[in-house]
Amino acid sequence: MTLDRPQPTEGKRALAVRRSGWLLAILLSLVSASGASCPQVLQQYTQPIPRALPTGAPLSQVIDVVNNNSARVQSLSASRATITTPGVPALNADIALQRPRSFRLVARTFIGPEFDLGSNNELLWFWVKRAQPPALYFCRHDQFSASAARQIVPVEPEWLVEAFGLVTLNPADHIEGPFPVGNGRVEVRSKSTAPGKGGSRITIIDASRGVVLEEHLYDAQGVRLASAVLSKHIRDPASEATLPRHVEIQWPPAKFELTVDMPDLHINQLTADPRELFTKPVKDGYPDMDLAQPIGPLPPTAVGPTAVLPTPLQNHY
């Protein structure tokens, strides 16, 4: 399937976004690789997982199995995670999330934190240590769709939670499937019926175990905004939820890809106080900058994106 790239938005806000491209370039220089291709199917189970769906299961049963699995999970955490891409050294990371949209990923090298990406019920934020001029960027969720943040993080913050296997299929949406797509997998296509939600998504599900293997998000024009490929699933005996330990994420409009491995994934066992964990941090020497507000011209010392941007992702399967 061939996917067109998003067309640039004109106007002052778009100009501001282009001027702030250096920030994304710095982030990409830490965690992205060149010559990336679309995610490949990885069906690797680290231990036997019981069958959850009969052969030829109807859509209603597929929805129930996927939703029931996600409903067993309220939070995830991993303190020994790694984030990698081909050709770039791995970074150690702490990852935590709590439904519906609280998320935190702090990546570090041996000398300390390099970037911080987070979300809570009110806002989204990210911080890059090497940004010049230094700043901690944030945006309120109710202003996200019209902000510069949308050009850097092209998906709703809730999808950061779904990308780790906590997918919920809304029966009120327009849903089609399941369609067999080979290798023991089925495809479910859904489109939100909520006002202002014109996009769609494709969810690839194991036809036997009922676990989510892939999810791809598209805008109203059919341009792919994000993809997640999930593998190395393990069934947690306490919650009886089956979740991945290996996650591959792509944001094609931002030319961004990231692979996350979580060998120590803990389900429903947050050790830190969520009120502190999912609170926007304060970084000495890095003033807050609201991405919902116009961004002025950057000084001549700002890092140019062309110096470190990777080769664009191939936008086709």
PDB file of N, CA, C and O in Angstrom, residues 94-162:
ATOM      1  N   ASP A  94      13.847   4.389  31.429  1.00  0.00           N
ATOM      2  CA  ASP A  94      12.774   4.068  32.364  1.00  0.00           C
ATOM      3  C   ASP A  94      11.464   4.395  31.658  1.00  0.00           C
ATOM      4  O   ASP A  94      11.305   5.507  31.116  1.00  0.00           O
ATOM      5  N   ILE A  95      10.535   3.448  31.663  1.00  0.00           N
ATOM      6  CA  ILE A  95       9.258   3.634  30.986  1.00  0.00           C
ATOM      7  C   ILE A  95       8.131   3.328  31.964  1.00  0.00           C
ATOM      8  O   ILE A  95       8.209   2.349  32.720  1.00  0.00           O
ATOM      9  N   ALA A  96       7.122   4.158  31.976  1.00  0.00           N
ATOM     10  CA  ALA A  96       5.943   3.906  32.796  1.00  0.00           C
ATOM     11  C   ALA A  96       4.732   4.483  32.086  1.00  0.00           C
ATOM     12  O   ALA A  96       4.823   5.501  31.389  1.00  0.00           O
ATOM     13  N   LEU A  97       3.612   3.835  32.237  1.00  0.00           N
ATOM     14  CA  LEU A  97       2.364   4.382  31.710  1.00  0.00           C
ATOM     15  C   LEU A  97       1.210   3.952  32.590  1.00  0.00           C
ATOM     16  O   LEU A  97       1.263   2.939  33.276  1.00  0.00           O
ATOM     17  N   GLN A  98       0.201   4.776  32.572  1.00  0.00           N
ATOM     18  CA  GLN A  98      -1.025   4.499  33.309  1.00  0.00           C
ATOM     19  C   GLN A  98      -2.199   4.962  32.464  1.00  0.00           C
ATOM     20  O   GLN A  98      -2.192   6.084  31.949  1.00  0.00           O
ATOM     21  N   ARG A  99      -3.158   4.100  32.270  1.00  0.00           N
ATOM     22  CA  ARG A  99      -4.297   4.465  31.450  1.00  0.00           C
ATOM     23  C   ARG A  99      -5.126   5.555  32.144  1.00  0.00           C
ATOM     24  O   ARG A  99      -5.167   5.622  33.366  1.00  0.00           O
ATOM     25  N   PRO A 100      -5.736   6.496  31.345  1.00  0.00           N
ATOM     26  CA  PRO A 100      -5.877   6.391  29.894  1.00  0.00           C
ATOM     27  C   PRO A 100      -4.746   7.013  29.072  1.00  0.00           C
ATOM     28  O   PRO A 100      -4.476   6.586  27.973  1.00  0.00           O
ATOM     29  N   ARG A 101      -4.010   8.039  29.597  1.00  0.00           N
ATOM     30  CA  ARG A 101      -3.001   8.667  28.747  1.00  0.00           C
ATOM     31  C   ARG A 101      -1.796   9.200  29.518  1.00  0.00           C
ATOM     32  O   ARG A 101      -1.099  10.097  29.035  1.00  0.00           O
ATOM     33  N   SER A 102      -1.544   8.667  30.687  1.00  0.00           N
ATOM     34  CA  SER A 102      -0.332   9.041  31.406  1.00  0.00           C
ATOM     35  C   SER A 102       0.821   8.180  30.908  1.00  0.00           C
ATOM     36  O   SER A 102       0.713   6.953  30.848  1.00  0.00           O
ATOM     37  N   PHE A 103       1.933   8.838  30.564  1.00  0.00           N
ATOM     38  CA  PHE A 103       3.061   8.150  29.941  1.00  0.00           C
ATOM     39  C   PHE A 103       4.340   8.858  30.346  1.00  0.00           C
ATOM     40  O   PHE A 103       4.367  10.072  30.502  1.00  0.00           O
ATOM     41  N   ARG A 104       5.429   8.075  30.498  1.00  0.00           N
ATOM     42  CA  ARG A 104       6.718   8.686  30.799  1.00  0.00           C
ATOM     43  C   ARG A 104       7.833   7.810  30.236  1.00  0.00           C
ATOM     44  O   ARG A 104       7.880   6.594  30.496  1.00  0.00           O
ATOM     45  N   LEU A 105       8.716   8.387  29.481  1.00  0.00           N
ATOM     46  CA  LEU A 105       9.907   7.721  28.975  1.00  0.00           C
ATOM     47  C   LEU A 105      11.088   8.654  29.202  1.00  0.00           C
ATOM     48  O   LEU A 105      11.125   9.763  28.655  1.00  0.00           O
ATOM     49  N   VAL A 106      12.023   8.207  30.032  1.00  0.00           N
ATOM     50  CA  VAL A 106      13.239   8.971  30.293  1.00  0.00           C
ATOM     51  C   VAL A 106      14.414   8.128  29.816  1.00  0.00           C
ATOM     52  O   VAL A 106      14.642   7.026  30.330  1.00  0.00           O
ATOM     53  N   ALA A 107      15.140   8.621  28.829  1.00  0.00           N
ATOM     54  CA  ALA A 107      16.283   7.890  28.265  1.00  0.00           C
ATOM     55  C   ALA A 107      17.576   8.559  28.696  1.00  0.00           C
ATOM     56  O   ALA A 107      17.646   9.784  28.828  1.00  0.00           O
ATOM     57  N   ARG A 108      18.611   7.726  28.903  1.00  0.00           N
ATOM     58  CA  ARG A 108      19.858   8.266  29.424  1.00  0.00           C
ATOM     59  C   ARG A 108      21.065   7.514  28.877  1.00  0.00           C
ATOM     60  O   ARG A 108      20.944   6.364  28.435  1.00  0.00           O
ATOM     61  N   THR A 109      22.182   8.187  28.887  1.00  0.00           N
ATOM     62  CA  THR A 109      23.481   7.553  28.660  1.00  0.00           C
ATOM     63  C   THR A 109      24.166   7.409  30.010  1.00  0.00           C
ATOM     64  O   THR A 109      23.567   7.723  31.054  1.00  0.00           O
ATOM     65  N   PHE A 110      25.430   6.987  30.010  1.00  0.00           N
ATOM     66  CA  PHE A 110      26.130   6.789  31.282  1.00  0.00           C
ATOM     67  C   PHE A 110      26.372   8.104  32.014  1.00  0.00           C
ATOM     68  O   PHE A 110      26.662   8.105  33.225  1.00  0.00           O
ATOM     69  N   ILE A 111      26.234   9.243  31.305  1.00  0.00           N
ATOM     70  CA  ILE A 111      26.472  10.521  31.969  1.00  0.00           C
ATOM     71  C   ILE A 111      25.194  11.181  32.460  1.00  0.00           C
ATOM     72  O   ILE A 111      25.240  12.227  33.082  1.00  0.00           O
ATOM     73  N   GLY A 112      24.041  10.567  32.203  1.00  0.00           N
ATOM     74  CA  GLY A 112      22.796  11.124  32.719  1.00  0.00           C
ATOM     75  C   GLY A 112      21.692  11.177  31.679  1.00  0.00           C
ATOM     76  O   GLY A 112      21.859  10.735  30.532  1.00  0.00           O
ATOM     77  N   PRO A 113      20.503  11.729  32.046  1.00  0.00           N
ATOM     78  CA  PRO A 113      19.356  11.796  31.149  1.00  0.00           C
ATOM     79  C   PRO A 113      19.654  12.583  29.880  1.00  0.00           C
ATOM     80  O   PRO A 113      20.354  13.598  29.916  1.00  0.00           O
ATOM     81  N   GLU A 114      19.121  12.092  28.752  1.00  0.00           N
ATOM     82  CA  GLU A 114      19.263  12.763  27.465  1.00  0.00           C
ATOM     83  C   GLU A 114      17.944  13.359  26.982  1.00  0.00           C
ATOM     84  O   GLU A 114      17.934  14.428  26.394  1.00  0.00           O
ATOM     85  N   PHE A 115      16.849  12.645  27.204  1.00  0.00           N
ATOM     86  CA  PHE A 115      15.558  13.256  26.887  1.00  0.00           C
ATOM     87  C   PHE A 115      14.460  12.658  27.743  1.00  0.00           C
ATOM     88  O   PHE A 115      14.594  11.592  28.340  1.00  0.00           O
ATOM     89  N   ASP A 116      13.349  13.420  27.816  1.00  0.00           N
ATOM     90  CA  ASP A 116      12.229  13.081  28.688  1.00  0.00           C
ATOM     91  C   ASP A 116      10.953  13.362  27.899  1.00  0.00           C
ATOM     92  O   ASP A 116      10.699  14.492  27.489  1.00  0.00           O
ATOM     93  N   LEU A 117      10.171  12.313  27.666  1.00  0.00           N
ATOM     94  CA  LEU A 117       8.895  12.441  26.965  1.00  0.00           C
ATOM     95  C   LEU A 117       7.803  11.985  27.910  1.00  0.00           C
ATOM     96  O   LEU A 117       7.881  10.881  28.469  1.00  0.00           O
ATOM     97  N   GLY A 118       6.786  12.813  28.130  1.00  0.00           N
ATOM     98  CA  GLY A 118       5.750  12.442  29.087  1.00  0.00           C
ATOM     99  C   GLY A 118       4.399  13.039  28.760  1.00  0.00           C
ATOM    100  O   GLY A 118       4.271  13.968  27.967  1.00  0.00           O
ATOM    101  N   SER A 119       3.385  12.464  29.405  1.00  0.00           N
ATOM    102  CA  SER A 119       2.014  12.919  29.231  1.00  0.00           C
ATOM    103  C   SER A 119       1.241  12.612  30.507  1.00  0.00           C
ATOM    104  O   SER A 119       1.497  11.592  31.166  1.00  0.00           O
ATOM    105  N   ASN A 120       0.311  13.496  30.866  1.00  0.00           N
ATOM    106  CA  ASN A 120      -0.635  13.208  31.935  1.00  0.00           C
ATOM    107  C   ASN A 120      -2.027  13.601  31.466  1.00  0.00           C
ATOM    108  O   ASN A 120      -2.230  13.811  30.260  1.00  0.00           O
ATOM    109  N   ASN A 121      -2.978  13.704  32.332  1.00  0.00           N
ATOM    110  CA  ASN A 121      -4.346  13.984  31.907  1.00  0.00           C
ATOM    111  C   ASN A 121      -4.524  15.402  31.379  1.00  0.00           C
ATOM    112  O   ASN A 121      -5.538  15.698  30.740  1.00  0.00           O
ATOM    113  N   GLU A 122      -3.546  16.277  31.621  1.00  0.00           N
ATOM    114  CA  GLU A 122      -3.681  17.664  31.211  1.00  0.00           C
ATOM    115  C   GLU A 122      -2.801  18.046  30.025  1.00  0.00           C
ATOM    116  O   GLU A 122      -3.226  18.799  29.160  1.00  0.00           O
ATOM    117  N   LEU A 123      -1.583  17.527  29.977  1.00  0.00           N
ATOM    118  CA  LEU A 123      -0.648  18.020  28.961  1.00  0.00           C
ATOM    119  C   LEU A 123       0.379  16.971  28.569  1.00  0.00           C
ATOM    120  O   LEU A 123       0.539  15.937  29.216  1.00  0.00           O
ATOM    121  N   LEU A 124       1.069  17.290  27.471  1.00  0.00           N
ATOM    122  CA  LEU A 124       2.172  16.505  26.930  1.00  0.00           C
ATOM    123  C   LEU A 124       3.428  17.353  27.030  1.00  0.00           C
ATOM    124  O   LEU A 124       3.382  18.564  26.842  1.00  0.00           O
ATOM    125  N   TRP A 125       4.596  16.724  27.312  1.00  0.00           N
ATOM    126  CA  TRP A 125       5.838  17.485  27.353  1.00  0.00           C
ATOM    127  C   TRP A 125       6.992  16.664  26.799  1.00  0.00           C
ATOM    128  O   TRP A 125       6.927  15.440  26.734  1.00  0.00           O
ATOM    129  N   PHE A 126       8.043  17.341  26.396  1.00  0.00           N
ATOM    130  CA  PHE A 126       9.300  16.661  26.095  1.00  0.00           C
ATOM    131  C   PHE A 126      10.461  17.627  26.286  1.00  0.00           C
ATOM    132  O   PHE A 126      10.339  18.845  26.142  1.00  0.00           O
ATOM    133  N   TRP A 127      11.585  17.028  26.634  1.00  0.00           N
ATOM    134  CA  TRP A 127      12.805  17.776  26.940  1.00  0.00           C
ATOM    135  C   TRP A 127      13.970  17.058  26.294  1.00  0.00           C
ATOM    136  O   TRP A 127      14.075  15.827  26.348  1.00  0.00           O
ATOM    137  N   VAL A 128      14.846  17.819  25.646  1.00  0.00           N
ATOM    138  CA  VAL A 128      16.054  17.283  25.031  1.00  0.00           C
ATOM    139  C   VAL A 128      17.247  18.019  25.630  1.00  0.00           C
ATOM    140  O   VAL A 128      17.338  19.248  25.541  1.00  0.00           O
ATOM    141  N   LYS A 129      18.144  17.281  26.221  1.00  0.00           N
ATOM    142  CA  LYS A 129      19.253  17.892  26.952  1.00  0.00           C
ATOM    143  C   LYS A 129      20.076  18.821  26.084  1.00  0.00           C
ATOM    144  O   LYS A 129      20.515  19.886  26.526  1.00  0.00           O
ATOM    145  N   ARG A 130      20.281  18.436  24.820  1.00  0.00           N
ATOM    146  CA  ARG A 130      21.200  19.182  23.964  1.00  0.00           C
ATOM    147  C   ARG A 130      20.527  20.286  23.149  1.00  0.00           C
ATOM    148  O   ARG A 130      21.139  20.868  22.255  1.00  0.00           O
ATOM    149  N   ALA A 131      19.279  20.566  23.426  1.00  0.00           N
ATOM    150  CA  ALA A 131      18.563  21.596  22.669  1.00  0.00           C
ATOM    151  C   ALA A 131      19.216  22.960  22.881  1.00  0.00           C
ATOM    152  O   ALA A 131      19.605  23.315  23.983  1.00  0.00           O
ATOM    153  N   GLN A 132      19.329  23.716  21.799  1.00  0.00           N
ATOM    154  CA  GLN A 132      19.834  25.082  21.849  1.00  0.00           C
ATOM    155  C   GLN A 132      18.899  26.000  21.071  1.00  0.00           C
ATOM    156  O   GLN A 132      18.671  25.773  19.894  1.00  0.00           O
ATOM    157  N   PRO A 133      18.279  26.985  21.702  1.00  0.00           N
ATOM    158  CA  PRO A 133      18.404  27.329  23.116  1.00  0.00           C
ATOM    159  C   PRO A 133      17.709  26.306  23.998  1.00  0.00           C
ATOM    160  O   PRO A 133      16.774  25.638  23.561  1.00  0.00           O
ATOM    161  N   PRO A 134      18.152  26.140  25.228  1.00  0.00           N
ATOM    162  CA  PRO A 134      17.566  25.135  26.112  1.00  0.00           C
ATOM    163  C   PRO A 134      16.124  25.479  26.469  1.00  0.00           C
ATOM    164  O   PRO A 134      15.785  26.635  26.710  1.00  0.00           O
ATOM    165  N   ALA A 135      15.262  24.457  26.501  1.00  0.00           N
ATOM    166  CA  ALA A 135      13.857  24.657  26.854  1.00  0.00           C
ATOM    167  C   ALA A 135      13.219  23.312  27.168  1.00  0.00           C
ATOM    168  O   ALA A 135      13.706  22.262  26.747  1.00  0.00           O
ATOM    169  N   LEU A 136      12.143  23.351  27.929  1.00  0.00           N
ATOM    170  CA  LEU A 136      11.288  22.199  28.151  1.00  0.00           C
ATOM    171  C   LEU A 136       9.968  22.516  27.467  1.00  0.00           C
ATOM    172  O   LEU A 136       9.285  23.474  27.824  1.00  0.00           O
ATOM    173  N   TYR A 137       9.621  21.739  26.443  1.00  0.00           N
ATOM    174  CA  TYR A 137       8.451  22.018  25.611  1.00  0.00           C
ATOM    175  C   TYR A 137       7.237  21.263  26.129  1.00  0.00           C
ATOM    176  O   TYR A 137       7.342  20.101  26.543  1.00  0.00           O
ATOM    177  N   PHE A 138       6.085  21.924  26.086  1.00  0.00           N
ATOM    178  CA  PHE A 138       4.867  21.277  26.535  1.00  0.00           C
ATOM    179  C   PHE A 138       3.678  21.803  25.741  1.00  0.00           C
ATOM    180  O   PHE A 138       3.751  22.825  25.043  1.00  0.00           O
ATOM    181  N   CYS A 139       2.560  21.079  25.851  1.00  0.00           N
ATOM    182  CA  CYS A 139       1.320  21.502  25.198  1.00  0.00           C
ATOM    183  C   CYS A 139       0.150  20.849  25.918  1.00  0.00           C
ATOM    184  O   CYS A 139       0.195  19.654  26.237  1.00  0.00           O
ATOM    185  N   ARG A 140      -0.886  21.610  26.164  1.00  0.00           N
ATOM    186  CA  ARG A 140      -2.103  21.055  26.767  1.00  0.00           C
ATOM    187  C   ARG A 140      -2.826  20.173  25.750  1.00  0.00           C
ATOM    188  O   ARG A 140      -2.821  20.454  24.555  1.00  0.00           O
ATOM    189  N   HIS A 141      -3.456  19.109  26.230  1.00  0.00           N
ATOM    190  CA  HIS A 141      -4.152  18.198  25.323  1.00  0.00           C
ATOM    191  C   HIS A 141      -5.257  18.895  24.545  1.00  0.00           C
ATOM    192  O   HIS A 141      -5.468  18.617  23.368  1.00  0.00           O
ATOM    193  N   ASP A 142      -5.975  19.819  25.179  1.00  0.00           N
ATOM    194  CA  ASP A 142      -7.086  20.480  24.487  1.00  0.00           C
ATOM    195  C   ASP A 142      -6.609  21.482  23.442  1.00  0.00           C
ATOM    196  O   ASP A 142      -7.410  22.019  22.676  1.00  0.00           O
ATOM    197  N   GLN A 143      -5.289  21.740  23.384  1.00  0.00           N
ATOM    198  CA  GLN A 143      -4.720  22.632  22.366  1.00  0.00           C
ATOM    199  C   GLN A 143      -3.802  21.882  21.404  1.00  0.00           C
ATOM    200  O   GLN A 143      -3.240  22.475  20.496  1.00  0.00           O
ATOM    201  N   PHE A 144      -3.686  20.580  21.597  1.00  0.00           N
ATOM    202  CA  PHE A 144      -2.702  19.784  20.864  1.00  0.00           C
ATOM    203  C   PHE A 144      -2.936  19.805  19.353  1.00  0.00           C
ATOM    204  O   PHE A 144      -2.007  19.981  18.571  1.00  0.00           O
ATOM    205  N   SER A 145      -4.176  19.628  18.905  1.00  0.00           N
ATOM    206  CA  SER A 145      -4.445  19.446  17.482  1.00  0.00           C
ATOM    207  C   SER A 145      -4.064  20.656  16.642  1.00  0.00           C
ATOM    208  O   SER A 145      -3.762  20.516  15.457  1.00  0.00           O
ATOM    209  N   ALA A 146      -4.058  21.848  17.232  1.00  0.00           N
ATOM    210  CA  ALA A 146      -3.738  23.066  16.484  1.00  0.00           C
ATOM    211  C   ALA A 146      -2.366  23.622  16.845  1.00  0.00           C
ATOM    212  O   ALA A 146      -2.038  24.743  16.471  1.00  0.00           O
ATOM    213  N   SER A 147      -1.554  22.837  17.542  1.00  0.00           N
ATOM    214  CA  SER A 147      -0.279  23.349  18.046  1.00  0.00           C
ATOM    215  C   SER A 147       0.901  22.850  17.227  1.00  0.00           C
ATOM    216  O   SER A 147       0.788  21.930  16.415  1.00  0.00           O
ATOM    217  N   ALA A 148       2.067  23.452  17.488  1.00  0.00           N
ATOM    218  CA  ALA A 148       3.300  22.983  16.858  1.00  0.00           C
ATOM    219  C   ALA A 148       3.669  21.584  17.315  1.00  0.00           C
ATOM    220  O   ALA A 148       4.382  20.863  16.623  1.00  0.00           O
ATOM    221  N   ALA A 149       3.170  21.162  18.474  1.00  0.00           N
ATOM    222  CA  ALA A 149       3.452  19.814  18.974  1.00  0.00           C
ATOM    223  C   ALA A 149       2.954  18.752  18.008  1.00  0.00           C
ATOM    224  O   ALA A 149       3.546  17.673  17.894  1.00  0.00           O
ATOM    225  N   ARG A 150       1.879  19.050  17.291  1.00  0.00           N
ATOM    226  CA  ARG A 150       1.298  18.063  16.377  1.00  0.00           C
ATOM    227  C   ARG A 150       2.256  17.752  15.222  1.00  0.00           C
ATOM    228  O   ARG A 150       2.200  16.656  14.652  1.00  0.00           O
ATOM    229  N   GLN A 151       3.123  18.692  14.877  1.00  0.00           N
ATOM    230  CA  GLN A 151       4.069  18.459  13.808  1.00  0.00           C
ATOM    231  C   GLN A 151       5.272  17.627  14.276  1.00  0.00           C
ATOM    232  O   GLN A 151       5.983  17.052  13.461  1.00  0.00           O
ATOM    233  N   ILE A 152       5.496  17.580  15.588  1.00  0.00           N
ATOM    234  CA  ILE A 152       6.614  16.827  16.133  1.00  0.00           C
ATOM    235  C   ILE A 152       6.142  15.466  16.624  1.00  0.00           C
ATOM    236  O   ILE A 152       6.794  14.448  16.399  1.00  0.00           O
ATOM    237  N   VAL A 153       5.003  15.426  17.313  1.00  0.00           N
ATOM    238  CA  VAL A 153       4.368  14.185  17.755  1.00  0.00           C
ATOM    239  C   VAL A 153       3.042  14.103  17.002  1.00  0.00           C
ATOM    240  O   VAL A 153       2.049  14.688  17.419  1.00  0.00           O
ATOM    241  N   PRO A 154       2.973  13.396  15.867  1.00  0.00           N
ATOM    242  CA  PRO A 154       1.825  13.500  14.963  1.00  0.00           C
ATOM    243  C   PRO A 154       0.587  12.711  15.366  1.00  0.00           C
ATOM    244  O   PRO A 154      -0.368  12.673  14.612  1.00  0.00           O
ATOM    245  N   VAL A 155       0.608  12.076  16.551  1.00  0.00           N
ATOM    246  CA  VAL A 155      -0.529  11.278  16.986  1.00  0.00           C
ATOM    247  C   VAL A 155      -1.017  11.775  18.340  1.00  0.00           C
ATOM    248  O   VAL A 155      -0.277  12.409  19.095  1.00  0.00           O
ATOM    249  N   GLU A 156      -2.282  11.488  18.656  1.00  0.00           N
ATOM    250  CA  GLU A 156      -2.821  11.852  19.944  1.00  0.00           C
ATOM    251  C   GLU A 156      -2.028  11.148  21.050  1.00  0.00           C
ATOM    252  O   GLU A 156      -1.607  10.003  20.899  1.00  0.00           O
ATOM    253  N   PRO A 157      -1.816  11.828  22.178  1.00  0.00           N
ATOM    254  CA  PRO A 157      -1.019  11.224  23.247  1.00  0.00           C
ATOM    255  C   PRO A 157      -1.547   9.877  23.728  1.00  0.00           C
ATOM    256  O   PRO A 157      -0.765   9.028  24.181  1.00  0.00           O
ATOM    257  N   GLU A 158      -2.857   9.643  23.636  1.00  0.00           N
ATOM    258  CA  GLU A 158      -3.406   8.353  24.053  1.00  0.00           C
ATOM    259  C   GLU A 158      -2.780   7.195  23.276  1.00  0.00           C
ATOM    260  O   GLU A 158      -2.688   6.074  23.779  1.00  0.00           O
ATOM    261  N   TRP A 159      -2.339   7.460  22.040  1.00  0.00           N
ATOM    262  CA  TRP A 159      -1.779   6.382  21.235  1.00  0.00           C
ATOM    263  C   TRP A 159      -0.442   5.897  21.788  1.00  0.00           C
ATOM    264  O   TRP A 159      -0.060   4.752  21.560  1.00  0.00           O
ATOM    265  N   LEU A 160       0.264   6.735  22.545  1.00  0.00           N
ATOM    266  CA  LEU A 160       1.500   6.292  23.171  1.00  0.00           C
ATOM    267  C   LEU A 160       1.230   5.120  24.104  1.00  0.00           C
ATOM    268  O   LEU A 160       2.064   4.224  24.258  1.00  0.00           O
ATOM    269  N   VAL A 161       0.057   5.115  24.732  1.00  0.00           N
ATOM    270  CA  VAL A 161      -0.337   4.002  25.598  1.00  0.00           C
ATOM    271  C   VAL A 161      -0.726   2.798  24.755  1.00  0.00           C
ATOM    272  O   VAL A 161      -0.313   1.667  25.023  1.00  0.00           O
ATOM    273  N   GLU A 162      -1.509   3.015  23.703  1.00  0.00           N
ATOM    274  CA  GLU A 162      -1.937   1.910  22.842  1.00  0.00           C
ATOM    275  C   GLU A 162      -0.742   1.224  22.181  1.00  0.00           C
ATOM    276  O   GLU A 162      -0.773   0.008  21.952  1.00  0.00           O
TER     277      GLU A 162
END
